[in-house]
mmCIF file of C-alpha atoms and ligand atoms in Angstrom:
data_model
loop_
_atom_site.group_PDB
_atom_site.id
_atom_site.type_symbol
_atom_site.label_atom_id
_atom_site.label_comp_id
_atom_site.label_asym_id
_atom_site.label_seq_id
_atom_site.Cartn_x
_atom_site.Cartn_y
_atom_site.Cartn_z
ATOM 1 C CA MET A 1 -20.944 53.121 188.762
ATOM 2 C CA THR A 2 -21.170 50.367 186.058
ATOM 3 C CA GLN A 3 -21.476 51.632 182.537
ATOM 4 C CA VAL A 4 -22.841 49.031 179.798
ATOM 5 C CA ILE A 5 -21.094 48.724 176.437
ATOM 6 C CA VAL A 6 -22.927 46.875 173.928
ATOM 7 C CA ALA A 7 -20.861 44.778 171.510
ATOM 8 C CA LEU A 8 -22.009 45.259 167.934
ATOM 9 C CA ASP A 9 -20.817 41.940 166.650
ATOM 10 C CA VAL A 10 -22.735 42.009 163.532
ATOM 11 C CA ASP A 11 -21.763 41.505 159.815
ATOM 12 C CA THR A 12 -23.565 44.407 158.078
ATOM 13 C CA ILE A 13 -23.843 48.260 158.445
ATOM 14 C CA LEU A 14 -27.609 47.903 158.062
ATOM 15 C CA LYS A 15 -27.738 45.497 161.217
ATOM 16 C CA GLU A 16 -25.463 47.777 162.994
ATOM 17 C CA GLU A 17 -27.830 51.009 162.353
ATOM 18 C CA GLU A 18 -30.826 48.863 163.167
ATOM 19 C CA LEU A 19 -29.227 48.166 166.758
ATOM 20 C CA LEU A 20 -28.043 51.680 167.043
ATOM 21 C CA LYS A 21 -31.707 52.953 166.288
ATOM 22 C CA ARG A 22 -33.271 50.498 168.585
ATOM 23 C CA LEU A 23 -30.945 51.315 171.623
ATOM 24 C CA LYS A 24 -30.519 54.925 171.067
ATOM 25 C CA GLY A 25 -31.429 56.917 174.257
ATOM 26 C CA THR A 26 -30.865 53.728 176.417
ATOM 27 C CA ILE A 27 -27.237 52.954 175.461
ATOM 28 C CA THR A 28 -24.590 55.165 174.445
ATOM 29 C CA HIS A 29 -21.313 53.006 174.579
ATOM 30 C CA TYR A 30 -20.570 50.582 171.949
ATOM 31 C CA LYS A 31 -17.904 48.226 171.109
ATOM 32 C CA VAL A 32 -16.786 47.776 167.310
ATOM 33 C CA GLY A 33 -14.620 44.522 167.273
ATOM 34 C CA LEU A 34 -12.957 42.367 164.709
ATOM 35 C CA ARG A 35 -16.180 41.104 162.804
ATOM 36 C CA LEU A 36 -17.650 44.483 162.053
ATOM 37 C CA PHE A 37 -14.232 46.615 161.649
ATOM 38 C CA THR A 38 -12.901 43.883 159.298
ATOM 39 C CA ALA A 39 -16.068 44.038 157.196
ATOM 40 C CA HIS A 40 -16.698 47.796 157.132
ATOM 41 C CA GLY A 41 -13.702 49.695 158.643
ATOM 42 C CA LYS A 42 -13.860 53.301 159.576
ATOM 43 C CA ARG A 43 -17.715 53.371 158.302
ATOM 44 C CA ALA A 44 -18.788 51.275 161.288
ATOM 45 C CA VAL A 45 -17.029 53.563 163.767
ATOM 46 C CA ASP A 46 -18.390 56.680 162.118
ATOM 47 C CA LEU A 47 -21.897 55.262 162.326
ATOM 48 C CA VAL A 48 -21.810 54.951 166.025
ATOM 49 C CA HIS A 49 -20.576 58.565 166.370
ATOM 50 C CA HIS A 50 -23.342 59.678 163.866
ATOM 51 C CA TYR A 51 -25.871 58.201 166.466
ATOM 52 C CA GLY A 52 -23.977 60.158 169.264
ATOM 53 C CA GLY A 53 -22.351 56.868 170.766
ATOM 54 C CA LYS A 54 -18.939 56.504 171.977
ATOM 55 C CA VAL A 55 -16.627 53.535 170.471
ATOM 56 C CA PHE A 56 -14.575 50.957 172.003
ATOM 57 C CA LEU A 57 -12.464 49.612 169.264
ATOM 58 C CA ASP A 58 -11.786 46.132 170.272
ATOM 59 C CA LEU A 59 -9.192 44.766 167.852
ATOM 60 C CA LYS A 60 -7.000 43.379 170.604
ATOM 61 C CA PHE A 61 -3.533 44.641 169.268
ATOM 62 C CA LEU A 62 -0.668 42.133 169.766
ATOM 63 C CA ASP A 63 2.455 42.731 167.632
ATOM 64 C CA ILE A 64 5.851 44.295 167.936
ATOM 65 C CA PRO A 65 5.864 47.619 169.919
ATOM 66 C CA GLN A 66 6.203 49.947 166.946
ATOM 67 C CA THR A 67 3.323 48.178 165.057
ATOM 68 C CA VAL A 68 1.069 48.610 167.976
ATOM 69 C CA ALA A 69 1.992 51.993 168.635
ATOM 70 C CA HIS A 70 1.074 53.060 165.032
ATOM 71 C CA ALA A 71 -2.229 51.324 165.413
ATOM 72 C CA VAL A 72 -2.978 53.190 168.625
ATOM 73 C CA HIS A 73 -1.987 56.393 166.816
ATOM 74 C CA GLU A 74 -4.429 55.603 164.055
ATOM 75 C CA SER A 75 -7.160 54.582 166.482
ATOM 76 C CA GLN A 76 -6.803 58.139 167.806
ATOM 77 C CA ARG A 77 -7.527 59.517 164.351
ATOM 78 C CA LEU A 78 -10.696 57.373 164.261
ATOM 79 C CA GLY A 79 -11.878 59.325 167.397
ATOM 80 C CA VAL A 80 -12.673 56.209 169.323
ATOM 81 C CA GLU A 81 -12.788 56.384 173.275
ATOM 82 C CA ALA A 82 -10.861 53.286 173.825
ATOM 83 C CA VAL A 83 -8.953 50.344 172.130
ATOM 84 C CA SER A 84 -7.899 47.153 173.463
ATOM 85 C CA LEU A 85 -4.458 45.416 173.295
ATOM 86 C CA HIS A 86 -3.222 41.943 174.456
ATOM 87 C CA LEU A 87 -1.252 42.070 177.610
ATOM 88 C CA TRP A 88 0.718 38.983 176.529
ATOM 89 C CA GLY A 89 2.447 41.369 174.023
ATOM 90 C CA GLY A 90 4.867 42.225 176.806
ATOM 91 C CA ALA A 91 6.185 45.158 178.670
ATOM 92 C CA ASP A 92 7.835 47.016 175.814
ATOM 93 C CA MET A 93 4.795 46.681 173.500
ATOM 94 C CA ILE A 94 2.506 48.062 176.498
ATOM 95 C CA ALA A 95 4.793 50.807 177.055
ATOM 96 C CA ALA A 96 5.099 51.800 173.377
ATOM 97 C CA ALA A 97 1.215 51.838 173.152
ATOM 98 C CA ALA A 98 0.903 53.886 176.377
ATOM 99 C CA GLU A 99 3.529 56.477 175.235
ATOM 100 C CA VAL A 100 1.544 57.484 172.174
ATOM 101 C CA ALA A 101 0.166 60.957 172.858
ATOM 102 C CA PRO A 102 -2.698 61.809 172.408
ATOM 103 C CA ARG A 103 -4.258 58.598 172.420
ATOM 104 C CA PRO A 104 -7.604 56.808 173.254
ATOM 105 C CA LYS A 105 -7.937 54.905 176.600
ATOM 106 C CA LEU A 106 -5.938 51.574 176.479
ATOM 107 C CA TRP A 107 -7.648 48.412 177.829
ATOM 108 C CA GLY A 108 -5.456 45.376 178.180
ATOM 109 C CA VAL A 109 -6.714 42.066 177.656
ATOM 110 C CA THR A 110 -5.542 39.514 180.398
ATOM 111 C CA VAL A 111 -6.760 35.975 179.618
ATOM 112 C CA LEU A 112 -9.961 35.752 177.283
ATOM 113 C CA THR A 113 -13.063 34.903 179.107
ATOM 114 C CA SER A 114 -13.505 32.019 176.716
ATOM 115 C CA LEU A 115 -10.387 30.229 178.013
ATOM 116 C CA GLN A 116 -9.955 27.856 181.085
ATOM 117 C CA ASN A 117 -7.018 26.317 182.799
ATOM 118 C CA LYS A 118 -6.944 23.558 180.293
ATOM 119 C CA ASP A 119 -6.655 25.919 177.393
ATOM 120 C CA ILE A 120 -3.578 27.669 178.790
ATOM 121 C CA LYS A 121 -1.573 24.632 179.818
ATOM 122 C CA VAL A 122 -0.076 24.830 176.234
ATOM 123 C CA PHE A 123 2.001 27.860 177.570
ATOM 124 C CA ASN A 124 3.133 26.296 180.941
ATOM 125 C CA ARG A 125 1.839 22.938 182.282
ATOM 126 C CA GLY A 126 1.179 24.586 185.743
ATOM 127 C CA ALA A 127 -0.374 27.648 184.336
ATOM 128 C CA GLN A 128 -3.806 28.642 186.219
ATOM 129 C CA VAL A 129 -5.965 31.304 184.915
ATOM 130 C CA PRO A 130 -6.171 33.297 188.059
ATOM 131 C CA SER A 131 -2.244 33.841 188.479
ATOM 132 C CA MET A 132 -1.934 34.620 184.847
ATOM 133 C CA VAL A 133 -4.618 37.300 184.923
ATOM 134 C CA LYS A 134 -2.899 38.747 188.125
ATOM 135 C CA ASN A 135 0.384 38.868 186.467
ATOM 136 C CA LEU A 136 -0.875 40.422 183.244
ATOM 137 C CA ALA A 137 -2.992 42.933 185.146
ATOM 138 C CA LYS A 138 0.011 44.130 187.038
ATOM 139 C CA LEU A 139 2.364 44.247 184.138
ATOM 140 C CA GLY A 140 -0.386 46.343 182.323
ATOM 141 C CA TRP A 141 -0.863 48.606 185.103
ATOM 142 C CA VAL A 142 2.904 49.197 185.736
ATOM 143 C CA HIS A 143 3.272 50.093 181.891
ATOM 144 C CA GLY A 144 0.591 52.555 181.657
ATOM 145 C CA ILE A 145 -2.690 51.012 180.730
ATOM 146 C CA ASP A 146 -6.068 52.478 181.821
ATOM 147 C CA GLY A 147 -8.067 49.479 182.336
ATOM 148 C CA ILE A 148 -8.012 45.581 182.763
ATOM 149 C CA ILE A 149 -10.154 43.353 180.493
ATOM 150 C CA CYS A 150 -10.710 40.189 182.519
ATOM 151 C CA SER A 151 -13.616 38.029 183.794
ATOM 152 C CA GLY A 152 -16.016 39.293 186.485
ATOM 153 C CA GLN A 153 -14.967 36.493 188.634
ATOM 154 C CA GLU A 154 -11.467 37.828 188.743
ATOM 155 C CA VAL A 155 -12.036 41.280 189.954
ATOM 156 C CA ALA A 156 -12.541 40.658 193.652
ATOM 157 C CA PRO A 157 -9.560 38.377 193.768
ATOM 158 C CA LEU A 158 -7.534 41.055 191.787
ATOM 159 C CA ARG A 159 -8.748 43.802 194.051
ATOM 160 C CA LYS A 160 -7.630 41.692 196.949
ATOM 161 C CA SER A 161 -4.123 40.567 195.794
ATOM 162 C CA LEU A 162 -3.052 44.052 194.216
ATOM 163 C CA PRO A 163 -4.556 46.313 196.803
ATOM 164 C CA HIS A 164 -2.213 49.182 196.122
ATOM 165 C CA LEU A 165 -2.961 49.447 192.527
ATOM 166 C CA ASP A 166 -5.987 51.715 191.420
ATOM 167 C CA LEU A 167 -7.296 49.179 188.810
ATOM 168 C CA ARG A 168 -10.302 49.907 186.502
ATOM 169 C CA PHE A 169 -12.063 46.852 185.168
ATOM 170 C CA ILE A 170 -13.739 46.359 181.791
ATOM 171 C CA VAL A 171 -15.480 42.791 182.014
ATOM 172 C CA PRO A 172 -17.104 40.704 179.213
ATOM 173 C CA GLY A 173 -18.676 37.490 179.660
ATOM 174 C CA ILE A 174 -21.567 38.941 181.071
ATOM 175 C CA ARG A 175 -24.825 36.581 180.972
ATOM 176 C CA PRO A 176 -28.054 37.235 182.758
ATOM 177 C CA ALA A 177 -29.342 34.156 184.759
ATOM 178 C CA GLY A 178 -30.933 31.663 182.392
ATOM 179 C CA VAL A 179 -29.491 33.201 179.195
ATOM 180 C CA VAL A 180 -27.243 30.768 177.066
ATOM 181 C CA ARG A 181 -23.576 31.359 177.876
ATOM 182 C CA ASN A 182 -22.484 30.563 173.981
ATOM 183 C CA ASP A 183 -18.705 30.131 173.911
ATOM 184 C CA GLN A 184 -18.219 32.167 177.129
ATOM 185 C CA ARG A 185 -16.689 30.211 180.104
ATOM 186 C CA ARG A 186 -15.730 32.481 182.925
ATOM 187 C CA ILE A 187 -19.114 34.393 183.205
ATOM 188 C CA MET A 188 -20.954 36.665 185.641
ATOM 189 C CA THR A 189 -24.576 38.169 185.788
ATOM 190 C CA PRO A 190 -25.205 41.893 185.157
ATOM 191 C CA GLY A 191 -26.512 42.045 188.692
ATOM 192 C CA ASP A 192 -23.447 40.754 190.295
ATOM 193 C CA ALA A 193 -21.239 43.057 188.243
ATOM 194 C CA ALA A 194 -23.312 46.088 189.356
ATOM 195 C CA ARG A 195 -22.984 44.790 192.873
ATOM 196 C CA LEU A 196 -19.097 44.544 192.638
ATOM 197 C CA GLY A 197 -18.901 48.093 191.289
ATOM 198 C CA ILE A 198 -17.261 46.975 188.032
ATOM 199 C CA ASP A 199 -16.452 49.915 185.960
ATOM 200 C CA ARG A 200 -17.664 48.684 182.610
ATOM 201 C CA ILE A 201 -19.319 45.687 181.104
ATOM 202 C CA VAL A 202 -19.277 44.500 177.592
ATOM 203 C CA ILE A 203 -22.316 42.540 176.709
ATOM 204 C CA GLY A 204 -23.096 41.384 173.074
ATOM 205 C CA ARG A 205 -25.397 38.525 172.118
ATOM 206 C CA PRO A 206 -27.561 38.554 175.120
ATOM 207 C CA ILE A 207 -28.745 41.966 173.623
ATOM 208 C CA THR A 208 -27.811 41.863 169.923
ATOM 209 C CA MET A 209 -29.234 38.349 169.288
ATOM 210 C CA ALA A 210 -32.348 38.888 171.427
ATOM 211 C CA PRO A 211 -35.692 38.925 169.746
ATOM 212 C CA ASP A 212 -36.253 42.464 171.195
ATOM 213 C CA PRO A 213 -32.824 43.946 171.882
ATOM 214 C CA LEU A 214 -34.338 47.105 173.451
ATOM 215 C CA LYS A 215 -36.329 45.031 175.932
ATOM 216 C CA ALA A 216 -33.126 42.778 176.658
ATOM 217 C CA ALA A 217 -31.165 46.066 177.402
ATOM 218 C CA HIS A 218 -33.898 47.340 179.721
ATOM 219 C CA ASP A 219 -34.016 43.937 181.491
ATOM 220 C CA ILE A 220 -30.458 43.940 181.951
ATOM 221 C CA LEU A 221 -30.254 47.646 183.208
ATOM 222 C CA ARG A 222 -33.102 46.755 185.542
ATOM 223 C CA GLU A 223 -31.390 43.802 186.939
ATOM 224 C CA MET A 224 -28.376 46.064 187.591
ATOM 225 C CA VAL A 225 -30.429 48.629 189.309
ATOM 226 C CA ASP A 226 -32.203 46.159 191.648
ATOM 227 C CA ALA A 227 -28.844 44.692 192.543
ATOM 228 C CA SER A 228 -27.149 47.969 193.413
ATOM 229 C CA PRO A 229 -29.420 51.075 192.955
ATOM 230 C CA SER A 230 -26.510 53.619 192.964
ATOM 231 C CA ALA A 231 -24.233 51.427 190.621
ATOM 232 C CA LEU A 232 -25.638 52.220 187.299
ATOM 233 C CA GLU A 233 -24.144 54.430 184.649
ATOM 234 C CA ALA A 234 -26.128 53.142 181.671
ATOM 235 C CA THR A 235 -25.629 56.010 179.187
HETATM 236 O O1 C5P B 1 -21.740 38.164 172.775
HETATM 237 P P1 C5P B 1 -20.900 38.432 174.261
HETATM 238 O O2 C5P B 1 -21.617 39.118 175.266
HETATM 239 O O3 C5P B 1 -20.257 37.248 174.679
HETATM 240 O O4 C5P B 1 -19.754 39.406 173.712
HETATM 241 C C1 C5P B 1 -18.787 39.786 174.471
HETATM 242 C C2 C5P B 1 -17.811 40.585 173.638
HETATM 243 O O5 C5P B 1 -16.632 40.863 174.621
HETATM 244 C C3 C5P B 1 -17.194 39.954 172.461
HETATM 245 O O6 C5P B 1 -17.340 40.984 171.556
HETATM 246 C C4 C5P B 1 -15.921 39.552 172.693
HETATM 247 O O7 C5P B 1 -15.061 39.919 171.575
HETATM 248 C C5 C5P B 1 -15.368 40.426 173.761
HETATM 249 N N1 C5P B 1 -14.489 39.965 174.684
HETATM 250 C C6 C5P B 1 -14.505 38.711 175.500
HETATM 251 N N2 C5P B 1 -13.315 38.451 176.219
HETATM 252 C C7 C5P B 1 -12.416 39.030 176.417
HETATM 253 C C8 C5P B 1 -12.298 40.367 175.747
HETATM 254 C C9 C5P B 1 -13.278 40.669 174.949
HETATM 255 O O8 C5P B 1 -15.530 38.085 175.227
HETATM 256 N N3 C5P B 1 -11.460 38.625 177.232
#
């Protein structure tokens, strides 16, 4: 079953509330990310809860182990369902975050879906996105994270190359056919995500910037049901 998380990448509480009102009853999982959280902090999280939604706090933690562990602890106090961290932060950082108890689910970013091979060459001339995603996914899983954030294009190769790991996938970079891809590069359609049985997809602008966000959400859910009738967990 594939669950849809709508990224509330807006700049005001007013716009956030408009979206929550429009999507109520259709979408129950939301992402509060850097923009909204930097602008409005806890208020933005509380508003989603007020509308009965669940929050994925996507602040992509990357720091020394103790700092990240403290941030995970504070996220728990916010009542969010999940938080993200960059797996590039290394084994000790991931383990310190995973050891926090109780804590929200931890979802680890492998390589941002806006990056391509040419972008990661700065770290290593021979670096390739697929192998870097695989290594980071494995590192995260071994040290206790609950889900891997990667491109939809990497899900099947990861399942194949790491068959012994029970990986859960959270996939941004989702674009219905014909919709502008914006700054995203490694993209996938909602239908293909459903067909692959990806656990959760994160989708922002195709819904939040649409002239009618509710219709856009319904169209996406319809595409997913058509692609895989049993695959949808929309709410
Ligand atoms: O608007 P769009 O659908 O591109 O939004 C995707 C969301 O997923 C954004 O909020 C972005 O921060 C997030 N994300 C991503 N790539 C990752 C991790 C998170 O695009 N690797």
